[in-house]
Coordinates of C-alpha atoms in Angstrom, one line a residue:
X1 CA 28.0 61.4 93.4
X2 CA 28.3 58.2 95.0
X3 CA 25.8 55.5 95.2
X4 CA 22.8 56.0 92.9
X5 CA 19.8 58.3 94.6
X6 CA 22.2 60.0 97.1
X7 CA 23.4 63.4 96.3
X8 CA 26.2 65.5 98.6
X9 CA 26.2 69.1 98.1
X10 CA 28.6 71.5 99.9
X11 CA 27.1 75.0 99.9
X12 CA 29.2 78.0 101.3
X13 CA 27.7 80.5 103.7
X14 CA 26.7 83.8 102.9
X15 CA 23.7 85.9 101.1
X16 CA 24.7 85.0 97.8
X17 CA 24.7 81.5 98.4
X18 CA 21.1 81.7 100.1
X19 CA 20.0 83.3 96.8
X20 CA 21.4 80.7 94.8
X21 CA 20.0 77.8 96.9
X22 CA 16.5 79.6 96.9
X23 CA 16.7 79.7 93.1
X24 CA 17.9 76.0 92.8
X25 CA 14.9 74.9 95.2
X26 CA 12.4 76.9 93.0
X27 CA 13.6 75.3 89.9
X28 CA 13.5 71.8 91.3
X29 CA 10.2 72.5 92.7
X30 CA 8.9 73.8 89.2
X31 CA 10.4 71.4 87.0
X32 CA 10.5 68.2 88.8
X33 CA 7.3 68.4 91.0
X34 CA 5.5 70.9 88.7
X35 CA 4.7 73.0 91.9
X36 CA 3.8 76.8 91.7
X37 CA 6.6 78.1 93.8
X38 CA 6.8 82.0 94.0
X39 CA 9.1 82.9 96.5
X40 CA 10.5 86.2 98.1
X41 CA 14.6 86.1 97.9
X42 CA 16.2 85.8 101.3
X43 CA 17.8 89.1 101.4
X44 CA 14.4 90.5 100.5
X45 CA 12.9 88.6 103.8
X46 CA 15.9 89.9 105.8
X47 CA 15.0 93.5 104.8
X48 CA 11.4 93.1 105.5
X49 CA 12.1 91.5 109.1
X50 CA 14.4 94.4 109.8
X51 CA 11.8 96.9 108.8
X52 CA 9.6 95.1 111.1
X53 CA 12.0 95.1 114.1
X54 CA 12.6 98.8 113.7
X55 CA 8.9 99.9 113.4
X56 CA 8.0 97.4 116.4
X57 CA 5.5 95.9 114.0
X58 CA 4.3 92.7 115.7
X59 CA 1.8 92.1 112.7
X60 CA 4.4 90.7 110.4
X61 CA 6.2 87.2 110.4
X62 CA 7.8 87.4 107.1
X63 CA 8.9 84.0 105.3
X64 CA 9.9 83.4 101.7
X65 CA 6.2 82.2 100.9
X66 CA 4.6 85.3 102.2
X67 CA 3.9 86.9 99.0
X68 CA 2.4 83.4 97.5
X69 CA 0.4 82.3 100.6
X70 CA -0.4 85.8 102.1
X71 CA 0.7 84.8 105.6
X72 CA 3.0 86.9 107.4
X73 CA 2.5 90.1 105.9
X74 CA -1.2 90.6 105.1
X75 CA -3.5 90.8 108.3
X76 CA -7.3 90.5 107.3
X77 CA -8.4 90.1 110.9
X78 CA -7.6 93.9 112.0
X79 CA -10.5 96.0 113.6
X80 CA -12.1 98.6 111.2
X81 CA -9.7 101.4 110.1
X82 CA -6.3 99.3 110.8
X83 CA -4.7 98.0 107.8
X84 CA -1.6 95.8 107.4
X85 CA -1.6 95.3 103.6
X86 CA 1.5 94.5 101.4
X87 CA 1.3 93.8 97.7
X88 CA 3.9 91.8 95.6
X89 CA 4.6 91.4 92.1
X90 CA 5.6 87.7 91.3
X91 CA 5.9 88.1 87.6
X92 CA 10.1 87.8 88.1
X93 CA 11.9 84.7 86.7
X94 CA 8.9 83.1 84.8
X95 CA 6.8 83.7 87.7
X96 CA 8.9 82.2 90.3
X97 CA 10.2 85.2 92.2
X98 CA 8.1 87.7 94.3
X99 CA 9.1 91.4 95.0
X100 CA 7.2 93.9 97.1
X101 CA 5.9 96.9 95.7
X102 CA 3.3 98.3 98.2
X103 CA 3.4 98.6 102.0
X104 CA 0.4 100.1 103.7
X105 CA 0.6 100.1 107.7
X106 CA -2.6 102.3 108.9
X107 CA -3.5 102.8 112.3
X108 CA -1.6 100.1 113.8
X109 CA 0.1 102.0 116.7
X110 CA 3.4 101.3 115.4
X111 CA 6.1 103.1 117.7
X112 CA 9.5 102.6 116.2
X113 CA 11.4 104.8 113.8
X114 CA 11.4 105.3 110.1
X115 CA 13.9 102.3 108.8
X116 CA 16.5 103.2 106.3
X117 CA 16.1 99.5 105.1
X118 CA 13.0 100.7 103.0
X119 CA 15.5 101.9 100.7
X120 CA 16.7 98.2 100.0
X121 CA 13.3 97.1 98.5
X122 CA 14.3 97.9 94.9
X123 CA 10.7 97.3 93.6
X124 CA 8.7 99.6 96.1
X125 CA 6.7 102.4 95.0
X126 CA 4.4 103.0 97.9
X127 CA 4.8 103.4 101.4
X128 CA 1.8 104.3 103.6
X129 CA 2.2 104.6 107.4
X130 CA -0.8 106.9 108.2
X131 CA -1.6 107.4 111.8
X132 CA 1.2 105.9 113.7
X133 CA 3.8 106.8 116.1
X134 CA 7.0 106.4 113.7
X135 CA 9.6 108.8 114.4
X136 CA 12.8 110.3 113.1
X137 CA 13.7 111.7 109.8
X138 CA 13.0 110.3 106.4
X139 CA 15.9 108.4 105.4
X140 CA 18.0 109.4 102.3
X141 CA 17.9 105.9 101.3
X142 CA 14.5 106.4 99.8
X143 CA 16.1 108.1 96.9
X144 CA 17.3 104.4 95.7
X145 CA 13.6 103.1 95.1
X146 CA 10.8 104.0 92.5
X147 CA 8.5 105.7 95.0
X148 CA 5.4 107.0 93.7
X149 CA 3.6 107.5 97.1
X150 CA 5.0 108.4 100.5
X151 CA 2.5 108.9 103.2
X152 CA 3.1 109.5 107.1
X153 CA 0.3 111.6 107.8
X154 CA -0.2 111.8 111.9
X155 CA 3.1 110.4 112.9
X156 CA 6.3 112.1 114.8
X157 CA 8.3 112.4 111.7
X158 CA 10.9 115.3 112.5
X159 CA 12.9 115.7 109.4
X160 CA 12.9 116.1 105.4
X161 CA 16.4 115.5 104.1
X162 CA 17.3 117.8 101.0
X163 CA 18.0 114.4 99.2
X164 CA 13.9 114.2 98.7
X165 CA 14.0 116.5 95.7
X166 CA 15.9 113.6 93.9
X167 CA 13.2 111.1 94.2
X168 CA 12.1 111.9 90.6
X169 CA 9.1 109.1 90.5
X170 CA 7.3 110.8 93.4
X171 CA 3.7 111.9 92.9
X172 CA 2.2 111.8 96.5
X173 CA 4.1 113.5 99.2
X174 CA 1.8 113.5 102.4
X175 CA 3.5 114.5 106.0
X176 CA 0.8 116.5 107.5
X177 CA 0.6 116.5 111.4
X178 CA 4.1 115.5 112.2
X179 CA 6.7 117.2 114.5
X180 CA 8.6 118.9 111.3
X181 CA 10.0 122.2 112.1
X182 CA 12.3 124.8 110.4
X183 CA 12.0 126.0 106.8
X184 CA 10.2 124.0 104.2
X185 CA 12.4 122.0 102.2
X186 CA 13.1 123.9 98.8
X187 CA 14.2 120.7 97.1
X188 CA 10.6 119.4 97.1
X189 CA 10.3 121.7 94.2
X190 CA 12.7 119.5 91.8
X191 CA 9.6 116.8 92.2
X192 CA 8.2 117.6 89.1
X193 CA 5.6 114.6 88.9
X194 CA 4.3 115.5 92.0
X195 CA 0.6 115.8 92.3
X196 CA -0.3 116.0 96.1
X197 CA 1.7 117.9 98.4
X198 CA 0.6 117.9 102.1
X199 CA 2.4 119.5 104.9
X200 CA 0.1 121.2 107.0
X201 CA -0.1 120.9 110.8
X202 CA 3.5 120.9 111.5
X203 CA 5.9 123.5 113.0
X204 CA 7.4 125.2 109.8
X205 CA 9.0 128.4 109.8
X206 CA 9.9 130.9 107.1
X207 CA 8.0 131.5 104.0
X208 CA 6.9 129.0 101.4
X209 CA 9.8 128.4 98.8
X210 CA 9.8 129.9 95.4
X211 CA 10.8 126.5 93.9
X212 CA 7.3 125.3 94.9
X213 CA 6.3 127.2 91.8
X214 CA 7.9 124.6 89.6
X215 CA 5.2 121.9 90.8
X216 CA 3.1 122.3 87.8
X217 CA 1.3 119.0 88.0
X218 CA 0.0 119.9 91.4
X219 CA -3.7 118.9 92.3
X220 CA -3.6 119.3 96.0
X221 CA -1.4 121.8 98.0
X222 CA -1.9 122.0 101.7
X223 CA 0.2 124.1 104.1
X224 CA -0.7 125.7 107.4
X225 CA 0.5 127.5 110.4
X226 CA 3.9 128.9 109.1
X227 CA 5.8 131.1 111.8
X228 CA 8.0 134.0 110.8
X229 CA 7.9 136.7 108.5
X230 CA 5.0 137.6 106.4
X231 CA 5.4 137.2 102.5
X232 CA 3.3 137.8 99.6
X233 CA 1.2 135.1 97.7
X234 CA 3.7 132.5 96.2
X235 CA 4.1 132.5 92.5
X236 CA 1.9 129.6 91.6
X237 CA 1.1 130.5 88.1
X238 CA 0.7 127.5 85.7
X239 CA -0.8 125.0 88.1
X240 CA -3.8 124.7 86.0
X241 CA -4.7 121.1 87.4
X242 CA -5.1 122.5 90.8
X243 CA -8.2 121.3 92.6
X244 CA -7.5 121.8 96.2
X245 CA -5.4 124.9 97.5
X246 CA -5.1 125.3 101.3
X247 CA -2.6 127.9 102.7
X248 CA -4.2 128.6 106.2
X249 CA -2.5 130.9 108.5
X250 CA 0.7 131.3 106.3
X251 CA 1.3 135.2 106.8
X252 CA 0.4 135.8 103.4
X253 CA -0.1 139.5 102.5
X254 CA -1.1 141.4 99.3
X255 CA -3.7 140.3 96.9
X256 CA -4.8 137.0 95.4
X257 CA -3.1 136.6 92.1
X258 CA -5.7 137.0 89.1
X259 CA -4.4 133.5 87.8
X260 CA -6.1 131.7 90.5
X261 CA -9.4 132.8 88.7
X262 CA -8.1 131.0 85.9
X263 CA -8.1 127.7 87.5
X264 CA -11.1 125.9 86.4
X265 CA -10.6 122.5 88.1
X266 CA -10.4 124.2 91.5
X267 CA -13.0 123.1 94.2
X268 CA -11.8 124.2 97.2
X269 CA -9.6 127.1 98.4
X270 CA -8.8 127.9 101.8
X271 CA -6.7 131.2 102.6
X272 CA -8.0 131.9 106.0
X273 CA -6.2 133.5 109.0
X274 CA -3.9 135.6 106.5
X275 CA -3.4 139.2 105.8
X276 CA -4.4 139.4 102.3
X277 CA -6.1 142.5 100.7
X278 CA -7.8 143.5 97.6
X279 CA -10.6 142.1 95.5
X280 CA -11.0 138.4 94.9
X281 CA -10.7 137.5 91.2
X282 CA -13.8 138.3 89.2
X283 CA -13.6 134.8 87.2
X284 CA -13.1 132.9 90.5
X285 CA -15.8 130.6 92.1
X286 CA -17.6 128.7 89.4
X287 CA -16.3 125.6 90.2
X288 CA -15.6 126.1 93.9
X289 CA -17.4 123.7 96.5
X290 CA -15.5 125.1 99.5
X291 CA -14.0 128.6 99.9

């Protein structure tokens, strides 16, 4: 330091130094000036900007203060039905650092691709892209984050990687009305925490994988319009939490298993447009609202 009151700093370039500068500024602001600084780190800002570019999201204008001042991520002036909502957790480093935890972008007519960079948001628990035009396959990088909800209903998603089964935190997987084809991914059966699985209105072929019988916590299962050979009713015994079961036009043959009648929480059952025979279980129907 030279003359009193003059401070000269040489800061190297690169993402690490940018994070350091951000932290220093936060400390100076909080300690010296007593302000309430809650900032996104620069790397996270860059990730969000890349995601916006790849999805052609014109509604985002991300800055380091977007979590604390609500500007650049959340849009409150959209028409009814459209949603641009981002939730942050600003409890890190004594309330000075924020991380994005939920992203909801619904009915925004986004026409880009599903970005790999979602996997860089290490605190992200929800991605909801309902009713857009997002294309491409789900990226394998999603296995790097603690997702509990993944919804891309009504888009143009064309692929589910086998790595989907490694997202051990996932509780809701909603991919209805997309461009998915080929066999149903059997590794979905590894998602032991899954409560909701909605895959109807796609172009799947083949039969329902036996591994889906491992999903004992399912409350909602929706599959429809399978193409290919017929098969017996899948083995779903033990799914006592089931509330909604829809397997419409799945080329099912044989009879409805007796254990379906033991699902006391079941309110909706749709097995239409199949080749099922035999009697409906005697115990079924007490709680059903729709059959």
